[in-house]
Amino acid sequence: MTDPDTIIYPTIDLFSYDLAEGLGQSEDESNQNRNKFWRRINVGQMTTDQLADVIKIESELSDYIELLGKDGKNFDYPLNGFYYPVKLNDTYALQVHCSIDLTHQDRDDPSLKYAPRHIPSFQKIQENIVNNLHGSQINQPESHMGQTWFVWGQLAFADQKASDAAKRIYGHLKIFDNSSWEKDLKTEINPSAPKLLGAECFELWQLPSDRGNLSQNKHLLICIFPHELNIQDISKTISKLYPSLMRLFLYRHKIIWSYHLSRQHKNELKNKVKEIQATISLLANPDRSSQTDLAQLQQSLKSNLNLMNTYVQELICLESQKNTIATNLENYQNKLKRLENHEEDTNIPFLEKFATIVTKKYIPQIIADITNLSPNQKFLENSIRNIEGIISLEQTRSERSLNQSIFAVGTGLGTSQITVNILTAQFSVNAIATKSNTLFLIYMMATFLGSIVIGGLSGGGVWWWLHRRSRNSKNP
């Protein structure tokens, strides 16, 4: 009697991805990304010497740099697993491989090593991976892009159903929020359809919502090999496939990560739109001229120029994320084609379902966002031009008022001088000198006061006439 709850050589590979060098990041920020990544393998902060060694390794002129050599780093005995970190261009990729715990006797005896194991052992294997990844699997750093759980094994008996085994495995793994096999499964249960190296494949995922966070990104690929194949051959073939899977999953997570960033840029732009609308409302206020002075206008111009710079940068970032998604979608589809063309007994159209979502939702949504949000840039440009025009008018008005005041004062002073000259001309110097000192002082005081009064009246009259003329020219 067969046991449907058993599987041969249950194995889990976790493919995890972290940003190494972000666009515009400083050297310190890149070092922080590097430390966060390496802390997942080594406990504690990297020493200066360790950091220097890693930077030297990463400086190789290659887009695929094995950071711990081709064999990686093994788990401590008796755990049967290893870490294999790689730098792929601007991304750190980490494969964490783990199978059932093996004693020395199990490792040396294939009949024990590949003996059927109970499916619940997958739960223990997953726990071993999580426990050997230092740092939280829940609160991932901002530099974390995503991860894929690649789970595989061989049917222990010929009459077992791969779909039943995959469903049982799914039930013992802690990956999904509010897990539901029927809801999360993206492949059709059809033994003659999806194949990867002869294995029946079951892809399950949950994608982040537009308003959600990146931790909602869950991805699981279960591959169940038929009983008649040789498990040692399966293990060797899968090992050769790991580099291709590492790149394939990277393209997937880069797409999701970029789309998530695009939602952040969109939200920033929507917040800036509110500021733009407030600016337009201020300029449209009919009482603005009486309430706004030149200093306020200049401050408003400065604020709008800063707003313009931020808005344009966010639009550029949104466009950049669209281009990143398009590039990685092309890489993803090309990698799928190469896998199907070069790997025997491989037919994986189910992996194209994700590409369809990208083509029909992600890219069109970002294009629509750019189309809808770009016109606000024109509104902001017009607002800046309007403010600059108002400032120019206000400066002209201030200069004109100053000139009028100077002219009026000059007129008053000139009139005053003329008055003094006329009054003093009425008496000769000799005549004034023959008078008493008191009479002379009275006369001079009267002349002085008279010149002030006449100068003030003439200057004020000129100022009033110019001011009235200026007002009439504004309101014909």
GROMACS .gro file of C-alpha atoms in nm:
model
  476
    1MET     CA    1   0.000   0.000   0.000
    2THR     CA    2   0.143   0.338  -0.106
    3ASP     CA    3   0.161   0.638   0.124
    4PRO     CA    4   0.037   0.951  -0.061
    5ASP     CA    5   0.199   1.173   0.200
    6THR     CA    6   0.558   1.087   0.104
    7ILE     CA    7   0.809   1.234  -0.141
    8ILE     CA    8   1.166   1.149  -0.243
    9TYR     CA    9   1.440   1.400  -0.158
   10PRO     CA   10   1.224   1.699  -0.057
   11THR     CA   11   1.420   2.014  -0.139
   12ILE     CA   12   1.367   2.390  -0.116
   13ASP     CA   13   1.567   2.663  -0.287
   14LEU     CA   14   1.501   3.020  -0.185
   15PHE     CA   15   1.605   3.284  -0.442
   16SER     CA   16   1.624   3.623  -0.272
   17TYR     CA   17   1.711   3.961  -0.428
   18ASP     CA   18   1.838   4.288  -0.283
   19LEU     CA   19   1.939   4.619  -0.439
   20ALA     CA   20   2.317   4.667  -0.452
   21GLU     CA   21   2.354   5.003  -0.622
   22GLY     CA   22   2.050   5.224  -0.665
   23LEU     CA   23   2.035   5.506  -0.919
   24GLY     CA   24   2.186   5.818  -0.763
   25GLN     CA   25   2.290   5.643  -0.441
   26SER     CA   26   2.608   5.753  -0.267
   27GLU     CA   27   2.898   5.525  -0.174
   28ASP     CA   28   2.777   5.522   0.188
   29GLU     CA   29   2.430   5.411   0.079
   30SER     CA   30   2.578   5.135  -0.137
   31ASN     CA   31   2.786   5.020   0.163
   32GLN     CA   32   2.469   5.009   0.373
   33ASN     CA   33   2.302   4.791   0.107
   34ARG     CA   34   2.609   4.567   0.107
   35ASN     CA   35   2.606   4.527   0.486
   36LYS     CA   36   2.234   4.450   0.494
   37PHE     CA   37   2.280   4.180   0.232
   38TRP     CA   38   2.579   4.014   0.397
   39ARG     CA   39   2.415   4.021   0.739
   40ARG     CA   40   2.168   3.767   0.601
   41ILE     CA   41   2.456   3.520   0.580
   42ASN     CA   42   2.693   3.643   0.852
   43VAL     CA   43   2.579   3.764   1.192
   44GLY     CA   44   2.688   4.117   1.285
   45GLN     CA   45   2.840   4.414   1.107
   46MET     CA   46   3.116   4.353   0.853
   47THR     CA   47   3.465   4.447   0.963
   48THR     CA   48   3.671   4.693   0.760
   49ASP     CA   49   3.885   4.409   0.621
   50GLN     CA   50   3.579   4.202   0.527
   51LEU     CA   51   3.421   4.502   0.358
   52ALA     CA   52   3.741   4.568   0.161
   53ASP     CA   53   3.756   4.202   0.049
   54VAL     CA   54   3.394   4.206  -0.068
   55ILE     CA   55   3.437   4.535  -0.258
   56LYS     CA   56   3.742   4.386  -0.430
   57ILE     CA   57   3.543   4.080  -0.539
   58GLU     CA   58   3.254   4.295  -0.660
   59SER     CA   59   3.488   4.506  -0.872
   60GLU     CA   60   3.530   4.223  -1.123
   61LEU     CA   61   3.428   4.319  -1.476
   62SER     CA   62   3.140   4.075  -1.503
   63ASP     CA   63   2.763   4.083  -1.476
   64TYR     CA   64   2.767   3.752  -1.284
   65ILE     CA   65   3.006   3.757  -0.988
   66GLU     CA   66   3.015   3.460  -0.751
   67LEU     CA   67   3.074   3.628  -0.416
   68LEU     CA   68   3.170   3.310  -0.227
   69GLY     CA   69   3.302   3.105  -0.516
   70LYS     CA   70   3.118   2.843  -0.721
   71ASP     CA   71   3.039   2.625  -0.417
   72GLY     CA   72   2.911   2.899  -0.188
   73LYS     CA   73   2.905   2.836   0.186
   74ASN     CA   74   2.764   2.520   0.347
   75PHE     CA   75   2.529   2.509   0.645
   76ASP     CA   76   2.669   2.375   0.969
   77TYR     CA   77   2.631   2.000   1.022
   78PRO     CA   78   2.386   1.824   1.035
   79LEU     CA   79   2.190   2.070   0.819
   80ASN     CA   80   2.199   1.979   0.452
   81GLY     CA   81   2.219   2.311   0.270
   82PHE     CA   82   2.427   2.600   0.145
   83TYR     CA   83   2.430   2.972   0.064
   84TYR     CA   84   2.524   3.082  -0.287
   85PRO     CA   85   2.546   3.464  -0.319
   86VAL     CA   86   2.593   3.630  -0.657
   87LYS     CA   87   2.607   3.989  -0.778
   88LEU     CA   88   2.407   4.039  -1.097
   89ASN     CA   89   2.487   4.389  -1.226
   90ASP     CA   90   2.322   4.623  -0.970
   91THR     CA   91   2.153   4.346  -0.770
   92TYR     CA   92   2.257   4.101  -0.500
   93ALA     CA   93   2.108   3.756  -0.558
   94LEU     CA   94   2.116   3.487  -0.292
   95GLN     CA   95   2.026   3.121  -0.337
   96VAL     CA   96   1.966   2.933  -0.013
   97HIS     CA   97   1.946   2.559  -0.080
   98CYS     CA   98   1.823   2.314   0.181
   99SER     CA   99   1.705   1.954   0.188
  100ILE     CA  100   1.639   1.704   0.464
  101ASP     CA  101   1.885   1.681   0.754
  102LEU     CA  102   2.137   1.405   0.692
  103THR     CA  103   2.364   1.211   0.922
  104HIS     CA  104   2.704   1.101   0.795
  105GLN     CA  105   2.556   0.756   0.731
  106ASP     CA  106   2.271   0.904   0.525
  107ARG     CA  107   2.513   1.106   0.312
  108ASP     CA  108   2.721   0.800   0.225
  109ASP     CA  109   2.430   0.564   0.156
  110PRO     CA  110   2.211   0.663  -0.143
  111SER     CA  111   1.937   0.422  -0.036
  112LEU     CA  112   1.901   0.625   0.284
  113LYS     CA  113   1.969   0.966   0.133
  114TYR     CA  114   1.699   0.921  -0.131
  115ALA     CA  115   1.451   0.725   0.076
  116PRO     CA  116   1.089   0.851   0.076
  117ARG     CA  117   1.022   1.122   0.333
  118HIS     CA  118   0.697   1.254   0.471
  119ILE     CA  119   0.570   1.570   0.300
  120PRO     CA  120   0.545   1.758   0.636
  121SER     CA  121   0.928   1.753   0.635
  122PHE     CA  122   0.906   2.049   0.393
  123GLN     CA  123   0.796   2.259   0.687
  124LYS     CA  124   1.114   2.171   0.878
  125ILE     CA  125   1.327   2.244   0.571
  126GLN     CA  126   1.169   2.588   0.536
  127GLU     CA  127   1.231   2.657   0.905
  128ASN     CA  128   1.598   2.565   0.858
  129ILE     CA  129   1.627   2.818   0.575
  130VAL     CA  130   1.456   3.095   0.770
  131ASN     CA  131   1.661   3.026   1.082
  132ASN     CA  132   1.984   3.040   0.883
  133LEU     CA  133   1.893   3.372   0.722
  134HIS     CA  134   1.988   3.628   0.983
  135GLY     CA  135   1.735   3.908   0.993
  136SER     CA  136   1.358   3.919   0.977
  137GLN     CA  137   1.170   3.756   0.692
  138ILE     CA  138   0.874   3.981   0.775
  139ASN     CA  139   1.029   4.328   0.808
  140GLN     CA  140   1.261   4.324   0.509
  141PRO     CA  141   1.491   4.624   0.443
  142GLU     CA  142   1.392   4.878   0.180
  143SER     CA  143   1.667   4.744  -0.047
  144HIS     CA  144   1.494   4.402  -0.060
  145MET     CA  145   1.328   4.342  -0.399
  146GLY     CA  146   1.158   4.009  -0.346
  147GLN     CA  147   1.206   3.633  -0.326
  148THR     CA  148   1.089   3.310  -0.486
  149TRP     CA  149   1.050   2.973  -0.314
  150PHE     CA  150   1.147   2.695  -0.557
  151VAL     CA  151   1.030   2.362  -0.413
  152TRP     CA  152   1.090   2.024  -0.571
  153GLY     CA  153   1.095   1.650  -0.511
  154GLN     CA  154   1.010   1.315  -0.672
  155LEU     CA  155   0.700   1.105  -0.638
  156ALA     CA  156   0.767   0.808  -0.413
  157PHE     CA  157   0.526   0.580  -0.600
  158ALA     CA  158   0.408   0.546  -0.957
  159ASP     CA  159   0.039   0.582  -0.871
  160GLN     CA  160   0.080   0.909  -0.681
  161LYS     CA  161  -0.070   1.225  -0.830
  162ALA     CA  162   0.166   1.519  -0.862
  163SER     CA  163  -0.117   1.769  -0.804
  164ASP     CA  164  -0.213   1.603  -0.474
  165ALA     CA  165   0.149   1.605  -0.357
  166ALA     CA  166   0.192   1.971  -0.459
  167LYS     CA  167  -0.123   2.072  -0.273
  168ARG     CA  168  -0.003   1.893   0.042
  169ILE     CA  169   0.337   2.062   0.016
  170TYR     CA  170   0.167   2.402  -0.023
  171GLY     CA  171  -0.031   2.336   0.294
  172HIS     CA  172   0.286   2.279   0.500
  173LEU     CA  173   0.470   2.593   0.383
  174LYS     CA  174   0.432   2.931   0.549
  175ILE     CA  175   0.452   3.171   0.258
  176PHE     CA  176   0.117   3.323   0.168
  177ASP     CA  177  -0.114   3.561   0.352
  178ASN     CA  178  -0.464   3.414   0.384
  179SER     CA  179  -0.349   3.113   0.185
  180SER     CA  180  -0.586   2.938  -0.054
  181TRP     CA  181  -0.463   2.673  -0.299
  182GLU     CA  182  -0.742   2.745  -0.548
  183LYS     CA  183  -0.692   3.122  -0.528
  184ASP     CA  184  -0.312   3.130  -0.538
  185LEU     CA  185  -0.259   2.859  -0.802
  186LYS     CA  186  -0.193   3.011  -1.147
  187THR     CA  187  -0.139   2.692  -1.348
  188GLU     CA  188  -0.398   2.447  -1.474
  189ILE     CA  189  -0.383   2.103  -1.319
  190ASN     CA  190  -0.309   1.904  -1.633
  191PRO     CA  191  -0.038   1.634  -1.629
  192SER     CA  192   0.021   1.672  -2.004
  193ALA     CA  193   0.072   2.052  -2.004
  194PRO     CA  194   0.333   2.235  -1.794
  195LYS     CA  195   0.674   2.070  -1.772
  196LEU     CA  196   1.017   2.170  -1.644
  197LEU     CA  197   1.278   1.903  -1.715
  198GLY     CA  198   0.995   1.649  -1.715
  199ALA     CA  199   0.845   1.766  -1.384
  200GLU     CA  200   0.487   1.877  -1.340
  201CYS     CA  201   0.490   2.239  -1.229
  202PHE     CA  202   0.257   2.439  -1.009
  203GLU     CA  203   0.311   2.814  -0.986
  204LEU     CA  204   0.142   3.012  -0.711
  205TRP     CA  205   0.165   3.380  -0.635
  206GLN     CA  206   0.018   3.687  -0.470
  207LEU     CA  207   0.098   4.031  -0.613
  208PRO     CA  208   0.104   4.360  -0.420
  209SER     CA  209  -0.198   4.583  -0.466
  210ASP     CA  210  -0.146   4.934  -0.605
  211ARG     CA  211  -0.189   5.074  -0.254
  212GLY     CA  212  -0.017   4.787  -0.077
  213ASN     CA  213   0.344   4.721   0.012
  214LEU     CA  214   0.615   4.504  -0.137
  215SER     CA  215   0.585   4.245   0.140
  216GLN     CA  216   0.263   4.131  -0.032
  217ASN     CA  217   0.473   3.991  -0.317
  218LYS     CA  218   0.468   3.612  -0.271
  219HIS     CA  219   0.594   3.358  -0.525
  220LEU     CA  220   0.615   2.980  -0.510
  221LEU     CA  221   0.707   2.729  -0.782
  222ILE     CA  222   0.656   2.360  -0.701
  223CYS     CA  223   0.806   2.097  -0.934
  224ILE     CA  224   0.716   1.731  -0.887
  225PHE     CA  225   0.922   1.481  -1.084
  226PRO     CA  226   0.772   1.147  -1.192
  227HIS     CA  227   0.865   0.830  -1.005
  228GLU     CA  228   1.034   0.657  -1.301
  229LEU     CA  229   1.318   0.910  -1.331
  230ASN     CA  230   1.651   0.866  -1.153
  231ILE     CA  231   1.665   1.106  -0.857
  232GLN     CA  232   2.043   1.151  -0.885
  233ASP     CA  233   2.005   1.254  -1.249
  234ILE     CA  234   1.727   1.492  -1.146
  235SER     CA  235   1.949   1.652  -0.883
  236LYS     CA  236   2.235   1.704  -1.131
  237THR     CA  237   2.004   1.849  -1.396
  238ILE     CA  238   1.838   2.087  -1.151
  239SER     CA  239   2.180   2.206  -1.031
  240LYS     CA  240   2.270   2.305  -1.387
  241LEU     CA  241   1.942   2.493  -1.416
  242TYR     CA  242   1.993   2.710  -1.105
  243PRO     CA  243   2.181   2.999  -1.278
  244SER     CA  244   1.901   3.036  -1.535
  245LEU     CA  245   1.634   3.027  -1.266
  246MET     CA  246   1.827   3.285  -1.064
  247ARG     CA  247   1.815   3.529  -1.356
  248LEU     CA  248   1.456   3.447  -1.451
  249PHE     CA  249   1.325   3.517  -1.101
  250LEU     CA  250   1.539   3.831  -1.081
  251TYR     CA  251   1.365   3.978  -1.387
  252ARG     CA  252   1.027   3.897  -1.233
  253HIS     CA  253   1.103   4.065  -0.901
  254LYS     CA  254   1.263   4.367  -1.066
  255ILE     CA  255   0.940   4.420  -1.259
  256ILE     CA  256   0.726   4.401  -0.945
  257TRP     CA  257   0.969   4.620  -0.751
  258SER     CA  258   0.974   4.885  -1.026
  259TYR     CA  259   0.596   4.886  -1.051
  260HIS     CA  260   0.573   4.929  -0.674
  261LEU     CA  261   0.812   5.228  -0.696
  262SER     CA  262   0.602   5.372  -0.977
  263ARG     CA  263   0.300   5.373  -0.743
  264GLN     CA  264   0.504   5.574  -0.493
  265HIS     CA  265   0.603   5.826  -0.760
  266LYS     CA  266   0.241   5.852  -0.871
  267ASN     CA  267   0.126   5.926  -0.516
  268GLU     CA  268   0.395   6.194  -0.482
  269LEU     CA  269   0.278   6.353  -0.807
  270LYS     CA  270  -0.085   6.348  -0.694
  271ASN     CA  271   0.014   6.527  -0.373
  272LYS     CA  272   0.202   6.788  -0.577
  273VAL     CA  273  -0.106   6.838  -0.795
  274LYS     CA  274  -0.289   6.965  -0.487
  275GLU     CA  275  -0.017   7.227  -0.435
  276ILE     CA  276  -0.039   7.327  -0.802
  277GLN     CA  277  -0.417   7.370  -0.774
  278ALA     CA  278  -0.368   7.587  -0.465
  279THR     CA  279  -0.125   7.807  -0.659
  280ILE     CA  280  -0.369   7.845  -0.948
  281SER     CA  281  -0.649   7.936  -0.706
  282LEU     CA  282  -0.431   8.205  -0.547
  283LEU     CA  283  -0.353   8.363  -0.883
  284ALA     CA  284  -0.720   8.347  -0.983
  285ASN     CA  285  -0.826   8.535  -0.665
  286PRO     CA  286  -0.965   8.879  -0.776
  287ASP     CA  287  -0.852   9.040  -0.449
  288ARG     CA  288  -0.497   8.912  -0.487
  289SER     CA  289  -0.349   9.248  -0.593
  290SER     CA  290  -0.466   9.421  -0.279
  291GLN     CA  291  -0.357   9.139  -0.050
  292THR     CA  292  -0.021   9.039  -0.193
  293ASP     CA  293   0.293   9.248  -0.171
  294LEU     CA  294   0.610   9.214  -0.372
  295ALA     CA  295   0.793   9.009  -0.107
  296GLN     CA  296   0.508   8.755  -0.094
  297LEU     CA  297   0.508   8.726  -0.472
  298GLN     CA  298   0.881   8.662  -0.477
  299GLN     CA  299   0.843   8.393  -0.209
  300SER     CA  300   0.558   8.237  -0.410
  301LEU     CA  301   0.780   8.233  -0.720
  302LYS     CA  302   1.057   8.057  -0.527
  303SER     CA  303   0.813   7.798  -0.391
  304ASN     CA  304   0.669   7.731  -0.736
  305LEU     CA  305   1.014   7.689  -0.890
  306ASN     CA  306   1.096   7.430  -0.622
  307LEU     CA  307   0.760   7.262  -0.682
  308MET     CA  308   0.830   7.259  -1.056
  309ASN     CA  309   1.169   7.094  -1.005
  310THR     CA  310   1.024   6.824  -0.778
  311TYR     CA  311   0.730   6.757  -1.010
  312VAL     CA  312   0.951   6.717  -1.316
  313GLN     CA  313   1.185   6.483  -1.125
  314GLU     CA  314   0.893   6.263  -1.019
  315LEU     CA  315   0.767   6.248  -1.379
  316ILE     CA  316   1.115   6.147  -1.495
  317CYS     CA  317   1.127   5.875  -1.226
  318LEU     CA  318   0.786   5.746  -1.335
  319GLU     CA  319   0.906   5.724  -1.694
  320SER     CA  320   1.225   5.552  -1.575
  321GLN     CA  321   1.028   5.283  -1.391
  322LYS     CA  322   0.825   5.218  -1.704
  323ASN     CA  323   1.145   5.168  -1.904
  324THR     CA  324   1.289   4.940  -1.634
  325ILE     CA  325   0.977   4.723  -1.645
  326ALA     CA  326   0.986   4.704  -2.026
  327THR     CA  327   1.354   4.603  -2.024
  328ASN     CA  328   1.309   4.332  -1.762
  329LEU     CA  329   0.993   4.202  -1.929
  330GLU     CA  330   1.192   4.152  -2.248
  331ASN     CA  331   1.468   3.977  -2.051
  332TYR     CA  332   1.210   3.757  -1.876
  333GLN     CA  333   1.047   3.649  -2.202
  334ASN     CA  334   1.382   3.585  -2.372
  335LYS     CA  335   1.497   3.372  -2.079
  336LEU     CA  336   1.177   3.166  -2.098
  337LYS     CA  337   1.236   3.105  -2.470
  338ARG     CA  338   1.594   2.996  -2.410
  339LEU     CA  339   1.485   2.756  -2.138
  340GLU     CA  340   1.226   2.597  -2.365
  341ASN     CA  341   1.465   2.580  -2.662
  342HIS     CA  342   1.772   2.446  -2.482
  343GLU     CA  343   1.635   2.233  -2.199
  344GLU     CA  344   1.500   1.888  -2.281
  345ASP     CA  345   1.138   1.809  -2.190
  346THR     CA  346   1.068   2.170  -2.094
  347ASN     CA  347   0.739   2.340  -2.180
  348ILE     CA  348   0.660   2.623  -1.941
  349PRO     CA  349   0.388   2.845  -2.095
  350PHE     CA  350   0.240   2.894  -1.746
  351LEU     CA  351   0.527   3.127  -1.661
  352GLU     CA  352   0.402   3.356  -1.940
  353LYS     CA  353   0.096   3.442  -1.731
  354PHE     CA  354   0.300   3.687  -1.532
  355ALA     CA  355   0.429   3.848  -1.853
  356THR     CA  356   0.067   3.893  -1.964
  357ILE     CA  357  -0.014   4.085  -1.644
  358VAL     CA  358   0.285   4.311  -1.704
  359THR     CA  359   0.186   4.372  -2.065
  360LYS     CA  360  -0.185   4.430  -2.000
  361LYS     CA  361  -0.175   4.606  -1.661
  362TYR     CA  362   0.161   4.736  -1.538
  363ILE     CA  363   0.293   4.912  -1.849
  364PRO     CA  364  -0.044   5.054  -1.969
  365GLN     CA  365  -0.117   5.183  -1.618
  366ILE     CA  366   0.211   5.375  -1.598
  367ILE     CA  367   0.161   5.516  -1.950
  368ALA     CA  368  -0.187   5.634  -1.845
  369ASP     CA  369  -0.045   5.792  -1.529
  370ILE     CA  370   0.218   5.983  -1.725
  371THR     CA  371  -0.046   6.101  -1.974
  372ASN     CA  372  -0.281   6.218  -1.698
  373LEU     CA  373  -0.020   6.385  -1.479
  374SER     CA  374   0.200   6.554  -1.740
  375PRO     CA  375  -0.043   6.843  -1.821
  376ASN     CA  376  -0.006   6.973  -1.466
  377GLN     CA  377   0.352   7.058  -1.553
  378LYS     CA  378   0.217   7.304  -1.813
  379PHE     CA  379  -0.020   7.457  -1.555
  380LEU     CA  380   0.274   7.504  -1.321
  381GLU     CA  381   0.485   7.662  -1.595
  382ASN     CA  382   0.202   7.905  -1.672
  383SER     CA  383   0.167   7.989  -1.303
  384ILE     CA  384   0.539   8.067  -1.281
  385ARG     CA  385   0.518   8.291  -1.587
  386ASN     CA  386   0.213   8.469  -1.440
  387ILE     CA  387   0.389   8.529  -1.109
  388GLU     CA  388   0.697   8.658  -1.291
  389GLY     CA  389   0.472   8.895  -1.488
  390ILE     CA  390   0.297   9.020  -1.175
  391ILE     CA  391   0.632   9.076  -1.002
  392SER     CA  392   0.752   9.275  -1.304
  393LEU     CA  393   0.437   9.491  -1.295
  394GLU     CA  394   0.468   9.543  -0.921
  395GLN     CA  395   0.831   9.646  -0.958
  396THR     CA  396   0.740   9.889  -1.238
  397ARG     CA  397   0.460  10.033  -1.026
  398SER     CA  398   0.694  10.079  -0.730
  399GLU     CA  399   0.955  10.250  -0.947
  400ARG     CA  400   0.691  10.481  -1.099
  401SER     CA  401   0.557  10.576  -0.756
  402LEU     CA  402   0.911  10.652  -0.638
  403ASN     CA  403   0.977  10.869  -0.943
  404GLN     CA  404   0.651  11.059  -0.888
  405SER     CA  405   0.743  11.124  -0.527
  406ILE     CA  406   1.090  11.247  -0.625
  407PHE     CA  407   0.942  11.476  -0.890
  408ALA     CA  408   0.686  11.618  -0.645
  409VAL     CA  409   0.951  11.680  -0.379
  410GLY     CA  410   1.175  11.839  -0.637
  411THR     CA  411   0.892  12.061  -0.751
  412GLY     CA  412   0.821  12.166  -0.394
  413LEU     CA  413   1.184  12.243  -0.323
  414GLY     CA  414   1.217  12.439  -0.646
  415THR     CA  415   0.905  12.641  -0.576
  416SER     CA  416   1.024  12.710  -0.224
  417GLN     CA  417   1.356  12.839  -0.355
  418ILE     CA  418   1.183  13.063  -0.607
  419THR     CA  419   0.958  13.201  -0.334
  420VAL     CA  420   1.256  13.285  -0.115
  421ASN     CA  421   1.426  13.462  -0.403
  422ILE     CA  422   1.115  13.667  -0.487
  423LEU     CA  423   1.053  13.775  -0.128
  424THR     CA  424   1.409  13.869  -0.056
  425ALA     CA  425   1.425  14.062  -0.381
  426GLN     CA  426   1.157  14.303  -0.253
  427PHE     CA  427   1.410  14.463  -0.017
  428SER     CA  428   1.764  14.568  -0.080
  429VAL     CA  429   2.036  14.455   0.153
  430ASN     CA  430   2.102  14.814   0.265
  431ALA     CA  431   1.735  14.868   0.342
  432ILE     CA  432   1.724  14.552   0.552
  433ALA     CA  433   2.045  14.644   0.732
  434THR     CA  434   1.906  14.986   0.843
  435LYS     CA  435   1.617  14.818   1.018
  436SER     CA  436   1.629  14.699   1.371
  437ASN     CA  437   1.749  14.348   1.440
  438THR     CA  438   1.403  14.241   1.559
  439LEU     CA  439   1.235  14.359   1.243
  440PHE     CA  440   1.501  14.180   1.039
  441LEU     CA  441   1.443  13.850   1.218
  442ILE     CA  442   1.066  13.880   1.173
  443TYR     CA  443   1.111  13.939   0.807
  444MET     CA  444   1.345  13.642   0.759
  445MET     CA  445   1.114  13.412   0.956
  446ALA     CA  446   0.816  13.515   0.746
  447THR     CA  447   1.015  13.453   0.429
  448PHE     CA  448   1.121  13.106   0.548
  449LEU     CA  449   0.771  13.000   0.652
  450GLY     CA  450   0.619  13.136   0.336
  451SER     CA  451   0.860  12.941   0.119
  452ILE     CA  452   0.780  12.620   0.307
  453VAL     CA  453   0.403  12.667   0.273
  454ILE     CA  454   0.417  12.755  -0.096
  455GLY     CA  455   0.669  12.474  -0.169
  456GLY     CA  456   0.457  12.219   0.019
  457LEU     CA  457   0.139  12.325  -0.160
  458SER     CA  458   0.300  12.313  -0.501
  459GLY     CA  459   0.475  11.978  -0.437
  460GLY     CA  460   0.158  11.823  -0.293
  461GLY     CA  461  -0.045  11.948  -0.584
  462VAL     CA  462   0.195  11.799  -0.834
  463TRP     CA  463   0.199  11.465  -0.646
  464TRP     CA  464  -0.185  11.456  -0.637
  465TRP     CA  465  -0.211  11.533  -1.006
  466LEU     CA  466   0.043  11.261  -1.103
  467HIS     CA  467  -0.119  11.003  -0.875
  468ARG     CA  468  -0.465  11.076  -1.016
  469ARG     CA  469  -0.332  11.058  -1.372
  470SER     CA  470  -0.168  10.720  -1.295
  471ARG     CA  471  -0.494  10.579  -1.156
  472ASN     CA  472  -0.693  10.704  -1.453
  473SER     CA  473  -0.449  10.536  -1.693
  474LYS     CA  474  -0.510  10.200  -1.516
  475ASN     CA  475  -0.889  10.242  -1.519
  476PRO     CA  476  -0.980  10.407  -1.851
   0.00000   0.00000   0.00000
